[in-house]
Amino acid sequence: TVTFRHERLSVLKGNVTDENQLAEAVQNHDAVLSALGPREVFKPSSLLHDSALATTRAMGRSGVKRLLVLSAAAHFPGIPNRIVNFILRNHMRDSLAMEKVVQDNGLDWTIARPPRLTQEQYATYRSREGAAPRRGFSLSRKAVAAFMLDAIEQKKHFQKIVGIAK
């Protein structure tokens, strides 16, 4: 549940794979932010992929161009995490499929790839286009939100994959 309130923020409840609901929801908005994650990491799922398809199609219908999505730092080459990749293989497969949909749609997209997310209360982060920040092993969810909002407000990271970390 989102408890943060702001006059320029709209939080709606709906089905993230329903293109019609999404098209109605995103109309007349500046950007779409998606911070979906796996429900059950051990079960195969296509939720991220299916949501990305519905979202990008809805944005195309509604004329919204800016999209920011949350993925995973484990997709960067050289991240030494074979065990994590094995355990999270279903989520990893789904998030890569989501990334492909996002990149292939003609929108002004940004893919944020954080490491392990925490409940800590800090909002600072380090970012690096095309790679994970060095020694970045975790990041607060609050900092992920700060990065996404900064990317929109500062008009940064268009059509880039960005590693973010503490």
CSV table of N, CA and C in Angstrom, one decimal:
chain,number,residue,atom,x,y,z
A,1,THR,N,0.8,-1.2,0.0
A,1,THR,CA,0.0,0.0,0.0
A,1,THR,C,0.9,1.2,0.0
A,2,VAL,N,0.6,2.2,-0.9
A,2,VAL,CA,1.3,3.4,-1.0
A,2,VAL,C,0.6,4.4,0.0
A,3,THR,N,1.4,4.9,1.0
A,3,THR,CA,0.9,5.9,1.9
A,3,THR,C,1.3,7.3,1.6
A,4,PHE,N,2.3,7.5,0.8
A,4,PHE,CA,2.8,8.8,0.4
A,4,PHE,C,1.8,9.5,-0.3
A,5,ARG,N,1.6,10.8,0.0
A,5,ARG,CA,0.6,11.6,-0.8
A,5,ARG,C,1.3,12.9,-1.3
A,6,HIS,N,0.9,13.2,-2.5
A,6,HIS,CA,1.4,14.4,-3.2
A,6,HIS,C,0.4,14.9,-4.2
A,7,GLU,N,0.2,16.2,-4.4
A,7,GLU,CA,-0.8,16.6,-5.4
A,7,GLU,C,-0.5,16.2,-6.8
A,8,ARG,N,0.8,15.9,-7.1
A,8,ARG,CA,1.1,15.4,-8.5
A,8,ARG,C,1.3,13.9,-8.6
A,9,LEU,N,0.8,13.2,-7.6
A,9,LEU,CA,1.0,11.7,-7.6
A,9,LEU,C,-0.4,11.1,-7.6
A,10,SER,N,-0.6,10.1,-8.6
A,10,SER,CA,-1.8,9.4,-8.6
A,10,SER,C,-1.5,7.9,-8.3
A,11,VAL,N,-2.2,7.3,-7.4
A,11,VAL,CA,-2.1,5.9,-7.1
A,11,VAL,C,-3.4,5.3,-7.3
A,12,LEU,N,-3.4,4.3,-8.2
A,12,LEU,CA,-4.7,3.6,-8.6
A,12,LEU,C,-4.6,2.2,-8.3
A,13,LYS,N,-5.7,1.5,-8.0
A,13,LYS,CA,-5.7,0.1,-7.9
A,13,LYS,C,-6.3,-0.5,-9.1
A,14,GLY,N,-5.6,-1.6,-9.6
A,14,GLY,CA,-6.1,-2.2,-10.8
A,14,GLY,C,-5.3,-3.5,-11.2
A,15,ASN,N,-5.5,-4.0,-12.4
A,15,ASN,CA,-4.8,-5.1,-12.9
A,15,ASN,C,-3.7,-4.7,-13.8
A,16,VAL,N,-2.5,-5.0,-13.4
A,16,VAL,CA,-1.3,-4.5,-14.2
A,16,VAL,C,-1.1,-5.2,-15.5
A,17,THR,N,-2.0,-6.2,-15.8
A,17,THR,CA,-1.9,-6.8,-17.2
A,17,THR,C,-3.1,-6.5,-18.0
A,18,ASP,N,-4.0,-5.6,-17.5
A,18,ASP,CA,-5.1,-5.2,-18.3
A,18,ASP,C,-4.8,-3.9,-19.1
A,19,GLU,N,-4.6,-4.0,-20.4
A,19,GLU,CA,-4.2,-2.9,-21.2
A,19,GLU,C,-5.3,-1.8,-21.2
A,20,ASN,N,-6.5,-2.1,-21.2
A,20,ASN,CA,-7.6,-1.1,-21.2
A,20,ASN,C,-7.6,-0.3,-19.9
A,21,GLN,N,-7.5,-1.0,-18.8
A,21,GLN,CA,-7.5,-0.3,-17.5
A,21,GLN,C,-6.2,0.6,-17.4
A,22,LEU,N,-5.1,0.1,-17.9
A,22,LEU,CA,-3.9,0.9,-17.8
A,22,LEU,C,-4.0,2.1,-18.8
A,23,ALA,N,-4.6,1.9,-19.9
A,23,ALA,CA,-4.7,3.0,-20.9
A,23,ALA,C,-5.5,4.2,-20.3
A,24,GLU,N,-6.6,3.8,-19.6
A,24,GLU,CA,-7.4,4.8,-18.9
A,24,GLU,C,-6.6,5.5,-17.8
A,25,ALA,N,-5.9,4.7,-17.0
A,25,ALA,CA,-5.2,5.2,-15.8
A,25,ALA,C,-4.0,6.1,-16.2
A,26,VAL,N,-3.3,5.8,-17.3
A,26,VAL,CA,-2.1,6.6,-17.6
A,26,VAL,C,-2.4,7.9,-18.4
A,27,GLN,N,-3.6,7.9,-19.0
A,27,GLN,CA,-4.0,9.1,-19.8
A,27,GLN,C,-3.8,10.4,-19.1
A,28,ASN,N,-3.2,11.4,-19.8
A,28,ASN,CA,-2.9,12.7,-19.2
A,28,ASN,C,-1.9,12.7,-18.1
A,29,HIS,N,-1.0,11.7,-18.0
A,29,HIS,CA,0.0,11.7,-17.1
A,29,HIS,C,1.4,11.9,-17.8
A,30,ASP,N,2.4,12.3,-17.0
A,30,ASP,CA,3.7,12.6,-17.6
A,30,ASP,C,4.5,11.3,-17.7
A,31,ALA,N,4.4,10.4,-16.8
A,31,ALA,CA,5.2,9.2,-16.8
A,31,ALA,C,4.5,8.0,-16.1
A,32,VAL,N,5.1,6.9,-16.4
A,32,VAL,CA,4.6,5.6,-15.7
A,32,VAL,C,5.9,5.0,-15.0
A,33,LEU,N,5.7,4.7,-13.8
A,33,LEU,CA,6.7,4.0,-13.0
A,33,LEU,C,6.2,2.6,-12.6
A,34,SER,N,7.0,1.6,-12.8
A,34,SER,CA,6.7,0.3,-12.5
A,34,SER,C,7.7,-0.3,-11.6
A,35,ALA,N,7.3,-0.7,-10.3
A,35,ALA,CA,8.3,-1.2,-9.4
A,35,ALA,C,7.8,-2.6,-9.0
A,36,LEU,N,7.3,-3.4,-9.9
A,36,LEU,CA,6.8,-4.7,-9.6
A,36,LEU,C,8.0,-5.7,-9.3
A,37,GLY,N,7.7,-6.6,-8.5
A,37,GLY,CA,8.7,-7.7,-8.2
A,37,GLY,C,8.0,-9.0,-8.2
A,38,PRO,N,8.7,-10.1,-7.9
A,38,PRO,CA,8.1,-11.4,-7.9
A,38,PRO,C,7.2,-11.6,-6.7
A,39,ARG,N,6.1,-12.3,-6.9
A,39,ARG,CA,5.3,-12.7,-5.8
A,39,ARG,C,5.9,-14.0,-5.1
A,40,GLU,N,6.1,-15.0,-5.9
A,40,GLU,CA,6.7,-16.2,-5.4
A,40,GLU,C,7.9,-16.5,-6.3
A,41,VAL,N,9.1,-16.3,-5.8
A,41,VAL,CA,10.3,-16.4,-6.6
A,41,VAL,C,10.6,-17.9,-7.1
A,42,PHE,N,10.0,-18.9,-6.4
A,42,PHE,CA,10.3,-20.2,-6.8
A,42,PHE,C,9.4,-20.8,-7.9
A,43,LYS,N,8.3,-20.1,-8.2
A,43,LYS,CA,7.4,-20.5,-9.2
A,43,LYS,C,7.5,-19.7,-10.5
A,44,PRO,N,7.5,-20.4,-11.7
A,44,PRO,CA,7.5,-19.6,-12.9
A,44,PRO,C,6.4,-18.6,-13.0
A,45,SER,N,6.7,-17.4,-13.6
A,45,SER,CA,5.8,-16.4,-13.7
A,45,SER,C,6.1,-15.5,-14.9
A,46,SER,N,5.1,-14.9,-15.5
A,46,SER,CA,5.4,-14.0,-16.6
A,46,SER,C,4.7,-12.7,-16.3
A,47,LEU,N,4.5,-12.4,-15.0
A,47,LEU,CA,3.8,-11.2,-14.6
A,47,LEU,C,4.6,-9.9,-15.1
A,48,LEU,N,5.9,-9.9,-14.9
A,48,LEU,CA,6.6,-8.7,-15.3
A,48,LEU,C,6.6,-8.5,-16.8
A,49,HIS,N,6.8,-9.5,-17.6
A,49,HIS,CA,6.7,-9.5,-19.0
A,49,HIS,C,5.3,-9.1,-19.5
A,50,ASP,N,4.3,-9.7,-18.9
A,50,ASP,CA,2.9,-9.4,-19.3
A,50,ASP,C,2.5,-8.0,-19.0
A,51,SER,N,2.9,-7.6,-17.8
A,51,SER,CA,2.6,-6.2,-17.4
A,51,SER,C,3.3,-5.2,-18.3
A,52,ALA,N,4.6,-5.5,-18.7
A,52,ALA,CA,5.3,-4.6,-19.6
A,52,ALA,C,4.6,-4.5,-20.9
A,53,LEU,N,4.1,-5.6,-21.4
A,53,LEU,CA,3.4,-5.6,-22.7
A,53,LEU,C,2.1,-4.7,-22.6
A,54,ALA,N,1.3,-5.0,-21.5
A,54,ALA,CA,0.1,-4.2,-21.4
A,54,ALA,C,0.4,-2.7,-21.1
A,55,THR,N,1.4,-2.4,-20.3
A,55,THR,CA,1.8,-1.0,-20.0
A,55,THR,C,2.3,-0.3,-21.3
A,56,THR,N,3.2,-0.9,-22.0
A,56,THR,CA,3.7,-0.2,-23.2
A,56,THR,C,2.6,0.0,-24.3
A,57,ARG,N,1.8,-0.9,-24.4
A,57,ARG,CA,0.6,-0.8,-25.4
A,57,ARG,C,-0.3,0.3,-24.9
A,58,ALA,N,-0.6,0.3,-23.6
A,58,ALA,CA,-1.5,1.4,-23.0
A,58,ALA,C,-0.9,2.7,-23.2
A,59,MET,N,0.4,2.8,-22.9
A,59,MET,CA,1.1,4.1,-23.1
A,59,MET,C,1.1,4.6,-24.5
A,60,GLY,N,1.2,3.7,-25.5
A,60,GLY,CA,1.1,4.0,-26.9
A,60,GLY,C,-0.2,4.6,-27.2
A,61,ARG,N,-1.3,3.9,-26.7
A,61,ARG,CA,-2.6,4.4,-27.0
A,61,ARG,C,-2.9,5.8,-26.3
A,62,SER,N,-2.3,6.0,-25.2
A,62,SER,CA,-2.6,7.2,-24.4
A,62,SER,C,-1.6,8.4,-24.6
A,63,GLY,N,-0.6,8.1,-25.4
A,63,GLY,CA,0.4,9.2,-25.7
A,63,GLY,C,1.4,9.5,-24.6
A,64,VAL,N,1.5,8.7,-23.6
A,64,VAL,CA,2.5,8.9,-22.6
A,64,VAL,C,3.8,8.2,-23.1
A,65,LYS,N,4.9,9.0,-23.0
A,65,LYS,CA,6.2,8.5,-23.5
A,65,LYS,C,7.2,8.0,-22.5
A,66,ARG,N,7.1,8.5,-21.2
A,66,ARG,CA,8.2,8.2,-20.3
A,66,ARG,C,7.8,7.0,-19.4
A,67,LEU,N,8.7,6.0,-19.4
A,67,LEU,CA,8.5,4.8,-18.6
A,67,LEU,C,9.8,4.5,-17.8
A,68,LEU,N,9.6,4.2,-16.5
A,68,LEU,CA,10.7,3.7,-15.7
A,68,LEU,C,10.3,2.4,-15.1
A,69,VAL,N,11.2,1.4,-15.2
A,69,VAL,CA,10.8,0.1,-14.6
A,69,VAL,C,12.0,-0.4,-13.7
A,70,LEU,N,11.6,-1.2,-12.8
A,70,LEU,CA,12.6,-1.8,-11.9
A,70,LEU,C,12.9,-3.2,-12.3
A,71,SER,N,14.2,-3.5,-12.4
A,71,SER,CA,14.6,-4.9,-12.8
A,71,SER,C,15.6,-5.4,-11.7
A,72,ALA,N,16.7,-5.9,-12.1
A,72,ALA,CA,17.6,-6.5,-11.1
A,72,ALA,C,19.1,-6.4,-11.5
A,73,ALA,N,19.9,-6.0,-10.5
A,73,ALA,CA,21.4,-5.8,-10.8
A,73,ALA,C,22.0,-7.1,-11.2
A,74,ALA,N,21.4,-8.2,-10.8
A,74,ALA,CA,22.0,-9.5,-11.2
A,74,ALA,C,22.1,-9.7,-12.7
A,75,HIS,N,21.4,-8.9,-13.5
A,75,HIS,CA,21.5,-9.1,-14.9
A,75,HIS,C,22.8,-8.5,-15.5
A,76,PHE,N,23.5,-7.7,-14.7
A,76,PHE,CA,24.8,-7.1,-15.2
A,76,PHE,C,25.8,-8.2,-15.3
A,77,PRO,N,26.6,-8.2,-16.4
A,77,PRO,CA,27.7,-9.2,-16.5
A,77,PRO,C,28.7,-9.0,-15.4
A,78,GLY,N,29.3,-10.1,-14.9
A,78,GLY,CA,30.3,-10.1,-13.9
A,78,GLY,C,29.8,-10.0,-12.5
A,79,ILE,N,28.5,-9.9,-12.3
A,79,ILE,CA,28.0,-10.0,-10.9
A,79,ILE,C,28.1,-11.4,-10.4
A,80,PRO,N,29.0,-11.7,-9.4
A,80,PRO,CA,29.2,-13.1,-9.0
A,80,PRO,C,28.1,-13.6,-8.1
A,81,ASN,N,27.1,-14.1,-8.7
A,81,ASN,CA,25.9,-14.6,-7.9
A,81,ASN,C,25.3,-15.8,-8.6
A,82,ARG,N,26.0,-16.8,-8.9
A,82,ARG,CA,25.4,-18.0,-9.5
A,82,ARG,C,24.3,-18.6,-8.7
A,83,ILE,N,24.6,-18.6,-7.4
A,83,ILE,CA,23.6,-19.2,-6.5
A,83,ILE,C,22.3,-18.4,-6.5
A,84,VAL,N,22.4,-17.1,-6.4
A,84,VAL,CA,21.2,-16.2,-6.5
A,84,VAL,C,20.5,-16.4,-7.8
A,85,ASN,N,21.3,-16.4,-8.9
A,85,ASN,CA,20.7,-16.6,-10.2
A,85,ASN,C,19.9,-17.9,-10.3
A,86,PHE,N,20.5,-18.9,-9.7
A,86,PHE,CA,19.8,-20.2,-9.7
A,86,PHE,C,18.5,-20.2,-8.9
A,87,ILE,N,18.6,-19.6,-7.7
A,87,ILE,CA,17.4,-19.6,-6.8
A,87,ILE,C,16.4,-18.7,-7.4
A,88,LEU,N,16.8,-17.6,-8.0
A,88,LEU,CA,15.8,-16.6,-8.6
A,88,LEU,C,15.6,-16.8,-10.1
A,89,ARG,N,15.9,-17.9,-10.6
A,89,ARG,CA,15.9,-18.1,-12.1
A,89,ARG,C,14.6,-17.7,-12.7
A,90,ASN,N,13.5,-18.1,-12.1
A,90,ASN,CA,12.2,-17.7,-12.7
A,90,ASN,C,12.0,-16.2,-12.8
A,91,HIS,N,12.3,-15.5,-11.7
A,91,HIS,CA,12.2,-14.1,-11.7
A,91,HIS,C,13.2,-13.5,-12.7
A,92,MET,N,14.4,-14.0,-12.7
A,92,MET,CA,15.4,-13.5,-13.7
A,92,MET,C,14.9,-13.6,-15.1
A,93,ARG,N,14.4,-14.7,-15.4
A,93,ARG,CA,13.9,-15.0,-16.8
A,93,ARG,C,12.8,-14.0,-17.1
A,94,ASP,N,11.8,-13.8,-16.2
A,94,ASP,CA,10.7,-12.9,-16.4
A,94,ASP,C,11.2,-11.4,-16.5
A,95,SER,N,12.1,-11.0,-15.6
A,95,SER,CA,12.6,-9.6,-15.7
A,95,SER,C,13.4,-9.3,-16.9
A,96,LEU,N,14.1,-10.3,-17.4
A,96,LEU,CA,14.8,-10.1,-18.7
A,96,LEU,C,13.8,-9.9,-19.9
A,97,ALA,N,12.8,-10.8,-19.8
A,97,ALA,CA,11.7,-10.6,-20.9
A,97,ALA,C,11.0,-9.3,-20.8
A,98,MET,N,10.8,-8.8,-19.6
A,98,MET,CA,10.2,-7.5,-19.4
A,98,MET,C,11.1,-6.4,-20.0
A,99,GLU,N,12.4,-6.5,-19.7
A,99,GLU,CA,13.4,-5.5,-20.2
A,99,GLU,C,13.3,-5.5,-21.7
A,100,LYS,N,13.2,-6.6,-22.4
A,100,LYS,CA,13.2,-6.6,-23.8
A,100,LYS,C,12.0,-5.9,-24.3
A,101,VAL,N,10.8,-6.1,-23.7
A,101,VAL,CA,9.6,-5.4,-24.1
A,101,VAL,C,9.8,-3.9,-24.0
A,102,VAL,N,10.3,-3.5,-22.8
A,102,VAL,CA,10.5,-2.1,-22.6
A,102,VAL,C,11.4,-1.5,-23.6
A,103,GLN,N,12.5,-2.1,-24.0
A,103,GLN,CA,13.5,-1.6,-24.9
A,103,GLN,C,13.0,-1.5,-26.3
A,104,ASP,N,12.0,-2.4,-26.7
A,104,ASP,CA,11.6,-2.5,-28.1
A,104,ASP,C,10.3,-1.8,-28.4
A,105,ASN,N,10.0,-0.7,-27.7
A,105,ASN,CA,8.7,-0.1,-27.9
A,105,ASN,C,8.7,1.4,-28.3
A,106,GLY,N,9.8,2.0,-28.5
A,106,GLY,CA,9.9,3.4,-28.9
A,106,GLY,C,9.6,4.4,-27.9
A,107,LEU,N,9.5,4.0,-26.6
A,107,LEU,CA,9.2,5.0,-25.5
A,107,LEU,C,10.5,5.5,-25.0
A,108,ASP,N,10.4,6.6,-24.2
A,108,ASP,CA,11.6,7.1,-23.4
A,108,ASP,C,11.7,6.3,-22.1
A,109,TRP,N,12.4,5.2,-22.2
A,109,TRP,CA,12.4,4.3,-21.1
A,109,TRP,C,13.7,4.4,-20.3
A,110,THR,N,13.7,4.0,-19.0
A,110,THR,CA,14.8,3.8,-18.2
A,110,THR,C,14.6,2.5,-17.4
A,111,ILE,N,15.6,1.6,-17.4
A,111,ILE,CA,15.5,0.4,-16.6
A,111,ILE,C,16.4,0.6,-15.4
A,112,ALA,N,15.9,0.5,-14.2
A,112,ALA,CA,16.7,0.6,-13.0
A,112,ALA,C,17.0,-0.8,-12.5
A,113,ARG,N,18.3,-1.1,-12.3
A,113,ARG,CA,18.7,-2.4,-11.8
A,113,ARG,C,19.4,-2.2,-10.4
A,114,PRO,N,18.6,-2.3,-9.3
A,114,PRO,CA,19.2,-2.3,-8.0
A,114,PRO,C,19.6,-3.7,-7.6
A,115,PRO,N,20.5,-3.8,-6.5
A,115,PRO,CA,20.8,-5.0,-5.9
A,115,PRO,C,19.7,-5.4,-4.9
A,116,ARG,N,20.0,-6.1,-3.9
A,116,ARG,CA,19.1,-6.5,-2.8
A,116,ARG,C,18.4,-5.3,-2.2
A,117,LEU,N,17.1,-5.3,-2.1
A,117,LEU,CA,16.3,-4.2,-1.6
A,117,LEU,C,16.1,-4.4,-0.1
A,118,THR,N,16.2,-3.2,0.6
A,118,THR,CA,16.0,-3.2,2.1
A,118,THR,C,14.9,-2.3,2.5
A,119,GLN,N,14.5,-2.4,3.7
A,119,GLN,CA,13.5,-1.5,4.3
A,119,GLN,C,14.0,-0.3,5.0
A,120,GLU,N,15.3,0.0,4.8
A,120,GLU,CA,16.0,1.1,5.5
A,120,GLU,C,15.3,2.4,5.0
A,121,GLN,N,15.6,3.5,5.8
A,121,GLN,CA,14.9,4.7,5.5
A,121,GLN,C,15.7,5.8,4.8
A,122,TYR,N,16.9,5.5,4.3
A,122,TYR,CA,17.6,6.5,3.6
A,122,TYR,C,17.2,6.6,2.1
A,123,ALA,N,17.4,7.8,1.5
A,123,ALA,CA,16.9,8.0,0.1
A,123,ALA,C,18.1,8.3,-0.8
A,124,THR,N,19.3,8.2,-0.4
A,124,THR,CA,20.5,8.5,-1.2
A,124,THR,C,20.9,7.2,-2.0
A,125,TYR,N,21.5,7.4,-3.1
A,125,TYR,CA,21.9,6.3,-4.0
A,125,TYR,C,23.1,6.7,-4.8
A,126,ARG,N,23.7,5.7,-5.4
A,126,ARG,CA,24.7,6.0,-6.4
A,126,ARG,C,24.2,5.3,-7.7
A,127,SER,N,24.5,5.9,-8.9
A,127,SER,CA,24.0,5.3,-10.1
A,127,SER,C,25.1,5.3,-11.1
A,128,ARG,N,25.0,4.3,-12.0
A,128,ARG,CA,26.0,4.1,-13.1
A,128,ARG,C,25.3,3.6,-14.3
A,129,GLU,N,25.3,4.3,-15.4
A,129,GLU,CA,24.7,3.8,-16.6
A,129,GLU,C,25.4,2.6,-17.2
A,130,GLY,N,24.7,1.6,-17.5
A,130,GLY,CA,25.3,0.4,-18.1
A,130,GLY,C,26.0,-0.6,-17.2
A,131,ALA,N,26.1,-0.3,-15.9
A,131,ALA,CA,26.8,-1.2,-15.0
A,131,ALA,C,26.3,-1.0,-13.6
A,132,ALA,N,26.7,-1.9,-12.8
A,132,ALA,CA,26.3,-1.8,-11.3
A,132,ALA,C,27.4,-0.9,-10.7
A,133,PRO,N,27.0,0.0,-9.8
A,133,PRO,CA,28.0,0.7,-9.0
A,133,PRO,C,28.9,-0.2,-8.2
A,134,ARG,N,30.1,0.1,-8.1
A,134,ARG,CA,31.1,-0.7,-7.4
A,134,ARG,C,30.7,-0.9,-5.9
A,135,ARG,N,30.9,-2.1,-5.5
A,135,ARG,CA,30.6,-2.5,-4.1
A,135,ARG,C,29.1,-2.0,-3.7
A,136,GLY,N,28.2,-2.2,-4.6
A,136,GLY,CA,26.8,-1.8,-4.3
A,136,GLY,C,26.1,-3.1,-4.0
A,137,PHE,N,25.9,-3.5,-2.7
A,137,PHE,CA,25.3,-4.8,-2.4
A,137,PHE,C,23.8,-4.7,-2.0
A,138,SER,N,23.4,-3.5,-1.7
A,138,SER,CA,22.0,-3.3,-1.3
A,138,SER,C,21.5,-1.9,-1.6
A,139,LEU,N,20.2,-1.7,-1.4
A,139,LEU,CA,19.7,-0.3,-1.6
A,139,LEU,C,18.3,-0.3,-1.0
A,140,SER,N,18.0,0.8,-0.3
A,140,SER,CA,16.6,0.9,0.3
A,140,SER,C,15.6,1.1,-0.8
A,141,ARG,N,14.4,0.7,-0.5
A,141,ARG,CA,13.3,0.9,-1.4
A,141,ARG,C,13.0,2.4,-1.6
A,142,LYS,N,13.2,3.1,-0.5
A,142,LYS,CA,13.0,4.6,-0.5
A,142,LYS,C,14.0,5.2,-1.5
A,143,ALA,N,15.3,4.7,-1.5
A,143,ALA,CA,16.3,5.2,-2.5
A,143,ALA,C,15.9,4.9,-3.9
A,144,VAL,N,15.3,3.7,-4.1
A,144,VAL,CA,14.8,3.3,-5.5
A,144,VAL,C,13.8,4.4,-5.9
A,145,ALA,N,12.9,4.7,-5.1
A,145,ALA,CA,11.8,5.7,-5.4
A,145,ALA,C,12.5,7.0,-5.7
A,146,ALA,N,13.5,7.4,-4.9
A,146,ALA,CA,14.1,8.7,-5.1
A,146,ALA,C,14.8,8.7,-6.5
A,147,PHE,N,15.5,7.6,-6.9
A,147,PHE,CA,16.1,7.5,-8.2
A,147,PHE,C,15.1,7.7,-9.3
A,148,MET,N,14.0,7.0,-9.2
A,148,MET,CA,13.0,7.0,-10.3
A,148,MET,C,12.4,8.4,-10.4
A,149,LEU,N,12.1,9.0,-9.3
A,149,LEU,CA,11.6,10.4,-9.4
A,149,LEU,C,12.6,11.4,-9.9
A,150,ASP,N,13.9,11.2,-9.5
A,150,ASP,CA,15.0,12.1,-10.0
A,150,ASP,C,15.1,11.9,-11.5
A,151,ALA,N,15.1,10.7,-12.0
A,151,ALA,CA,15.3,10.4,-13.4
A,151,ALA,C,14.2,11.1,-14.2
A,152,ILE,N,13.0,11.2,-13.7
A,152,ILE,CA,11.9,11.9,-14.4
A,152,ILE,C,12.1,13.4,-14.3
A,153,GLU,N,12.3,13.9,-13.1
A,153,GLU,CA,12.4,15.4,-12.9
A,153,GLU,C,13.6,16.0,-13.6
A,154,GLN,N,14.7,15.2,-13.6
A,154,GLN,CA,15.9,15.8,-14.1
A,154,GLN,C,16.1,15.4,-15.6
A,155,LYS,N,15.1,14.7,-16.1
A,155,LYS,CA,15.1,14.2,-17.5
A,155,LYS,C,16.4,13.5,-17.9
A,156,LYS,N,16.7,12.5,-17.1
A,156,LYS,CA,18.0,11.7,-17.2
A,156,LYS,C,17.8,10.3,-17.6
A,157,HIS,N,18.8,9.7,-18.1
A,157,HIS,CA,18.9,8.2,-18.4
A,157,HIS,C,17.9,7.7,-19.4
A,158,PHE,N,17.6,8.6,-20.5
A,158,PHE,CA,16.7,8.1,-21.5
A,158,PHE,C,17.3,6.9,-22.3
A,159,GLN,N,16.5,5.9,-22.4
A,159,GLN,CA,16.9,4.7,-23.1
A,159,GLN,C,18.2,4.1,-22.6
A,160,LYS,N,18.3,4.0,-21.3
A,160,LYS,CA,19.5,3.5,-20.6
A,160,LYS,C,19.1,2.5,-19.5
A,161,ILE,N,20.0,1.6,-19.3
A,161,ILE,CA,19.9,0.6,-18.2
A,161,ILE,C,20.8,1.2,-17.2
A,162,VAL,N,20.3,1.4,-15.9
A,162,VAL,CA,21.1,2.1,-14.9
A,162,VAL,C,21.2,1.2,-13.7
A,163,GLY,N,22.5,1.0,-13.3
A,163,GLY,CA,22.7,0.3,-12.0
A,163,GLY,C,22.6,1.3,-10.9
A,164,ILE,N,21.9,1.0,-9.8
A,164,ILE,CA,21.7,1.8,-8.7
A,164,ILE,C,22.1,1.1,-7.4
A,165,ALA,N,22.7,1.7,-6.4
A,165,ALA,CA,23.1,1.0,-5.2
A,165,ALA,C,23.3,2.1,-4.1
A,166,LYS,N,23.5,1.6,-2.9
A,166,LYS,CA,23.8,2.4,-1.7
A,166,LYS,C,25.2,3.0,-1.9
